[in-house]
CSV table of C-alpha atoms in Angstrom, one decimal:
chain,number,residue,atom,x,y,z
A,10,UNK,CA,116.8,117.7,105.1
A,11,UNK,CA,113.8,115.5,105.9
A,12,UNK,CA,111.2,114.6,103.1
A,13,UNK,CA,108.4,115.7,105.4
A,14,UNK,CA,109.0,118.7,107.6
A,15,UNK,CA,106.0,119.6,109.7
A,16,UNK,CA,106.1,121.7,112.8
A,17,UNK,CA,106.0,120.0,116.4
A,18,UNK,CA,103.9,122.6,118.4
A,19,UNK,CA,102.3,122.3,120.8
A,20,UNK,CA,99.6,124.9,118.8
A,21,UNK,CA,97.4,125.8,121.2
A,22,UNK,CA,94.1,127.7,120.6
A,23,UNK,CA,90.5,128.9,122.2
A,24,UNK,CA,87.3,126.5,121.7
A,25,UNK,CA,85.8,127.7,118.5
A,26,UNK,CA,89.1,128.6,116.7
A,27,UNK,CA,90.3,127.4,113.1
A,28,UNK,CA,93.3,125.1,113.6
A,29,UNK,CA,95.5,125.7,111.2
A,30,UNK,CA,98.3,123.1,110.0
A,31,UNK,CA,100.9,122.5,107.8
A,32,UNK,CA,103.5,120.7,106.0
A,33,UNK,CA,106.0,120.9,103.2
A,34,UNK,CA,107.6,118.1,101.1
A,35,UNK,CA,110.9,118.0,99.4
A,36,UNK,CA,110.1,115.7,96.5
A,37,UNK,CA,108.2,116.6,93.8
A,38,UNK,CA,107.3,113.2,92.9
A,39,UNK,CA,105.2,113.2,96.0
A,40,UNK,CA,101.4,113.3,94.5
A,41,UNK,CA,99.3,111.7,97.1
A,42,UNK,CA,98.4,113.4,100.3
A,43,UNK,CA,97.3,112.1,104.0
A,44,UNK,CA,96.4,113.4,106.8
A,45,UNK,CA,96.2,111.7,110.1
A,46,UNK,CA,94.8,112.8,113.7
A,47,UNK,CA,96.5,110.4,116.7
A,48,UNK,CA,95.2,110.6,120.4
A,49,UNK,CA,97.7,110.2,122.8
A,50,UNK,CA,98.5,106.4,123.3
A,51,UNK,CA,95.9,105.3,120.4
A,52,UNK,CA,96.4,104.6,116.7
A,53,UNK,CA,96.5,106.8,114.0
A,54,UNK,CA,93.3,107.2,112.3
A,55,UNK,CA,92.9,108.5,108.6
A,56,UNK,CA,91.0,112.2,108.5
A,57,UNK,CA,91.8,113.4,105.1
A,58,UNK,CA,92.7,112.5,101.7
A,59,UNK,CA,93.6,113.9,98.5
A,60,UNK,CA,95.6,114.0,95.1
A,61,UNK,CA,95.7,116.9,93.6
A,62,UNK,CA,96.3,120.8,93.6
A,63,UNK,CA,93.1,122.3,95.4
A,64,UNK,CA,91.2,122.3,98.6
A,65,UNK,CA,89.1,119.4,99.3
A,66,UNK,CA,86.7,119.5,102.4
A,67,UNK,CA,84.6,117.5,105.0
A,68,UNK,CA,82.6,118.2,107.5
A,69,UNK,CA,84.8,120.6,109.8
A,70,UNK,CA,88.1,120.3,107.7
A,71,UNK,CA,89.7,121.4,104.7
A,72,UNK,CA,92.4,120.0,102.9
A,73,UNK,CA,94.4,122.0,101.0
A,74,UNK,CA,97.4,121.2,98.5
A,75,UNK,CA,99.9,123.8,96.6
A,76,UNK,CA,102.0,121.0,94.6
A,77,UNK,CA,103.9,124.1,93.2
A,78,UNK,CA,104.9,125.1,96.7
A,79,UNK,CA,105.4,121.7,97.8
A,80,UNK,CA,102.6,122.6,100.7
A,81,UNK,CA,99.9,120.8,102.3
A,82,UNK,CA,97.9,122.3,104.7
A,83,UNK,CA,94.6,120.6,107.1
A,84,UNK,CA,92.1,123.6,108.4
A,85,UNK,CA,89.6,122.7,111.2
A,86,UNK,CA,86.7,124.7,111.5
A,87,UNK,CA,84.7,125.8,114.7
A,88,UNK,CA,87.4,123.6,116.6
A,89,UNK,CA,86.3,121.3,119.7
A,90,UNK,CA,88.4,119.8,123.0
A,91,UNK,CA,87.6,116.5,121.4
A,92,UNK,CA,89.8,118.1,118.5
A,93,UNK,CA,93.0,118.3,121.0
A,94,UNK,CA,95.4,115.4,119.3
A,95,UNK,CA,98.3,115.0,117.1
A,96,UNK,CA,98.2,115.5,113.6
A,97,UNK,CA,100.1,113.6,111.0
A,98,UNK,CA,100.8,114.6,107.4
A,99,UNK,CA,101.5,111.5,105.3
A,100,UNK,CA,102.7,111.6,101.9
A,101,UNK,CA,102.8,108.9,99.2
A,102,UNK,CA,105.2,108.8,95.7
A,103,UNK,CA,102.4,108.1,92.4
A,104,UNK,CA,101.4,104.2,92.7
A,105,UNK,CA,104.0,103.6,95.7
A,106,UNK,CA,103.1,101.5,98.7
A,107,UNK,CA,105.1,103.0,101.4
A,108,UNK,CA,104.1,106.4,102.8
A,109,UNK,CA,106.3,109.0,104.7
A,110,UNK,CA,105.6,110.9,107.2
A,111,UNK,CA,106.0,114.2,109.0
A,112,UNK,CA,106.7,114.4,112.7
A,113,UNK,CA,103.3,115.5,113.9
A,114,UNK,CA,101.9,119.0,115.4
A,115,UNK,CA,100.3,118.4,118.6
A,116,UNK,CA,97.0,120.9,118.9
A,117,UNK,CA,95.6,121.2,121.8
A,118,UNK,CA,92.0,123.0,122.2
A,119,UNK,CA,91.1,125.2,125.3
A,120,UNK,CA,88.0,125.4,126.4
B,18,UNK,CA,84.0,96.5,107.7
B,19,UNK,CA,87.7,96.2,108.0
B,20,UNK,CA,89.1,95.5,111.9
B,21,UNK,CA,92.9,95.5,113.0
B,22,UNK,CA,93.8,93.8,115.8
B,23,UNK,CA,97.2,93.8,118.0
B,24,UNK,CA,98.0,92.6,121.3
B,25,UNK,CA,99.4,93.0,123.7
B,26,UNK,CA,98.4,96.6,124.1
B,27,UNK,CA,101.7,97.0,126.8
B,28,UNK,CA,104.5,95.0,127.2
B,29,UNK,CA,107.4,95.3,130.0
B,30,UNK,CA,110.6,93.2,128.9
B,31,UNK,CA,113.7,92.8,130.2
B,32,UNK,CA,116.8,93.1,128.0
B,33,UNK,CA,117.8,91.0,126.4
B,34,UNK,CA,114.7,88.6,126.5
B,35,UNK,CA,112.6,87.8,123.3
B,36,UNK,CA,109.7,89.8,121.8
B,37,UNK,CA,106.6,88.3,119.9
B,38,UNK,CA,104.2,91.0,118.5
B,39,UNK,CA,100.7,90.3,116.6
B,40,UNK,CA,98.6,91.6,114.3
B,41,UNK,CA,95.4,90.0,112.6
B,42,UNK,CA,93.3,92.2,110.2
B,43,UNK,CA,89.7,91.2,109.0
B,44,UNK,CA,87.0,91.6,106.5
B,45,UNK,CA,89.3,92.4,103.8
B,46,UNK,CA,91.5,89.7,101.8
B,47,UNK,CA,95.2,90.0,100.6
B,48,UNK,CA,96.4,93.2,102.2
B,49,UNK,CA,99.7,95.3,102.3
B,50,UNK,CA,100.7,94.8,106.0
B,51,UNK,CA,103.2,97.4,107.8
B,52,UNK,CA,104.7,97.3,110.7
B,53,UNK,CA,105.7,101.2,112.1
B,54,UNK,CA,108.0,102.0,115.2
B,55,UNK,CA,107.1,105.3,116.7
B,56,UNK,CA,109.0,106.6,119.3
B,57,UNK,CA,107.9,109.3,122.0
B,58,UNK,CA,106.9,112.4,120.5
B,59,UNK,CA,108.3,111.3,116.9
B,60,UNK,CA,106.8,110.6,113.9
B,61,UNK,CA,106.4,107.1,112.4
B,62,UNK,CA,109.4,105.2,111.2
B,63,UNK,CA,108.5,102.0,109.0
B,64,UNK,CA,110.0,98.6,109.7
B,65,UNK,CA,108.8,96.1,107.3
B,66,UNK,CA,105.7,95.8,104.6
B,67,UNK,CA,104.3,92.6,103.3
B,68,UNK,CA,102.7,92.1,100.2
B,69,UNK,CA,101.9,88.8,100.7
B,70,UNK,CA,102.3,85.3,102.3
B,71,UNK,CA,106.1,84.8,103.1
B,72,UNK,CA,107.0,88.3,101.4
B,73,UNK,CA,109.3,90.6,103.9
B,74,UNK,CA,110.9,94.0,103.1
B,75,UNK,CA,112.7,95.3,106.0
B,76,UNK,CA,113.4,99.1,105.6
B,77,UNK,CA,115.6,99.6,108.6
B,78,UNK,CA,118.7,97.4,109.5
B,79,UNK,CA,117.6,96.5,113.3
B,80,UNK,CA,117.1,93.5,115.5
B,81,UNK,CA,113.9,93.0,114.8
B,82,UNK,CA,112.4,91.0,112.1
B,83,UNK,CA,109.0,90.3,110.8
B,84,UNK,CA,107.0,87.6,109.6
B,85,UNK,CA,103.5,86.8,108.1
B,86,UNK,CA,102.4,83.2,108.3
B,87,UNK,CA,98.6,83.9,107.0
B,88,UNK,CA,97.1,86.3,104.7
B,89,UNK,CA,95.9,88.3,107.6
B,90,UNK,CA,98.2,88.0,110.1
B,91,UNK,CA,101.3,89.8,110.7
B,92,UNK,CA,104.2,89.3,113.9
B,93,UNK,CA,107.2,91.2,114.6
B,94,UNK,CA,110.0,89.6,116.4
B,95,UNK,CA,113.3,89.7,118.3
B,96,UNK,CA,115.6,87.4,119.8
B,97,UNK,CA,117.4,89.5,122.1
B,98,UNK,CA,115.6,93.2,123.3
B,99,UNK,CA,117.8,96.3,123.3
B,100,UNK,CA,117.1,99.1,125.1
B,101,UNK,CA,116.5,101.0,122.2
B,102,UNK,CA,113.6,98.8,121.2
B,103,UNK,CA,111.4,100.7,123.7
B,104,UNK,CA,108.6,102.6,121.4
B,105,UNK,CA,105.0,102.2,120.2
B,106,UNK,CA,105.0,99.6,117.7
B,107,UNK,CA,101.8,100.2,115.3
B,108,UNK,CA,100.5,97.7,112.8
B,109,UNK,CA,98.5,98.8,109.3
B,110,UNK,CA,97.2,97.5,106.5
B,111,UNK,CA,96.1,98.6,102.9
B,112,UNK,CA,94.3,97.6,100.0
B,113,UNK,CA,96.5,95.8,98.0
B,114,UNK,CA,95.3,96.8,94.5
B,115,UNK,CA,93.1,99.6,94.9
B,116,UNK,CA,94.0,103.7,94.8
B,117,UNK,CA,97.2,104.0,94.3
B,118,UNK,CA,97.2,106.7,97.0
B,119,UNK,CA,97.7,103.3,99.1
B,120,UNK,CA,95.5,104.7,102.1
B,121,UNK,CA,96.8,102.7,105.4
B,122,UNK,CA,94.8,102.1,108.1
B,123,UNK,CA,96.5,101.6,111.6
B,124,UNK,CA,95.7,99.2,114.7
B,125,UNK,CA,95.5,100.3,118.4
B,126,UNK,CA,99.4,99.8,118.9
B,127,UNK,CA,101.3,98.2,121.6
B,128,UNK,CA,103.4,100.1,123.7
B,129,UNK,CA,106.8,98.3,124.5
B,130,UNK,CA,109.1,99.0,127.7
B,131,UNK,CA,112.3,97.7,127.8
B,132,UNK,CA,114.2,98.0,131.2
């Protein structure tokens, strides 16, 4: 079983929609939470992050975290074409330096 | 504000031949400096982190290897290519002592062909 499962897609959805992705975590010493958004053949950029139970927002997304469920989960709002890209969950152990990540949902936005 | 650099941004190698990959970060001193292998339509798999000057920890047995000569500067290496080398090869860096959340923050990536 991987540490970080998170579903491949593609998840395709109509201009305007809320995106919804998600990830889940086998180790419960897991307690800091990333979330990444990668265009094709560019980088990964950071979007989200957060350390505790709860939803934290910005702008157009929502982070959310269930440490009970061992879920994280990244909500964007009112989504755009400029939104189509993969997206990376990234998961840290308390004061580690090395973080591990999940295999990336590709979205892709119609308009 | 921070920059990452890395060139080259593609790379077409023989096998067999050697491989010289480089990252420079700037406006920020003493950084944690990754190197990451992703390969197509895969998540990221880590290679080695620095914590400093001279300090290597490879996380995968490979033949590749890493080095970092300057504070800010970071190179990956070969000897010989293998096939299986092909991939995106993506730097990072992070705060070295700073939230221990250890945010990374990744380069532009080179994209490596082996034939």
């Amino acid at each position: 079983q991987k540490e970080v499962e998170q579903d491949p897609g593609p998840l395709s959805v109509p201009e305007g929609a809320i995106v919804s992705l998600n990830c889940t975590y086998s180790n419960s010493a897991f307690q800091y939470f990333m979330w990444y958004r990668q265009y094709s053949r560019k980088g990964p950029e950071l979007l989200m992050y957060t350390y505790s139970s709860g939803n934290k927002e910005d702008g157009r997304f929502t982070a959310q975290v269930d440490k009970s469920s061992k879920y994280i989960s990244l909500f964007i709002r009112d989504s755009q074409p400029s939104d189509s890209a993969t997206y990376l969950c990234a998961i840290v152990q308390a004061a580690g330096n090395k973080l591990t990540f999940g295999g990336g949902t590709r979205v892709l936005v119609k308009p | 504000s921070q920059t990452i650099h890395q060139w080259p941004a593609t790379l077409v190698q023989p096998v067999g031949s050697p491989l010289s990959l480089e990252c420079t970060v700037e406006g920020t001193s003493n950084p944690n400096l990754y190197w990451y292998r992703q390969a197509a339509g895969r998540g990221l798999q880590l290679l080695f982190y620095s914590v400093g000057i001279g300090q290597i920890s490879s996380e995968v047995p490979q033949n590749l290897s890493a080095s970092r000569p300057q504070d800010r500067q970071f190179i990956l290496s070969s000897k010989k290519l293998l096939l299986s080398d092909s991939g995106f090869y993506l730097c990072a860096w992070s705060v070295l002592s700073g939230s221990p959340g250890n945010e990374q923050f990744f380069g532009p990536g080179t994209r490596l062909t082996v034939l």
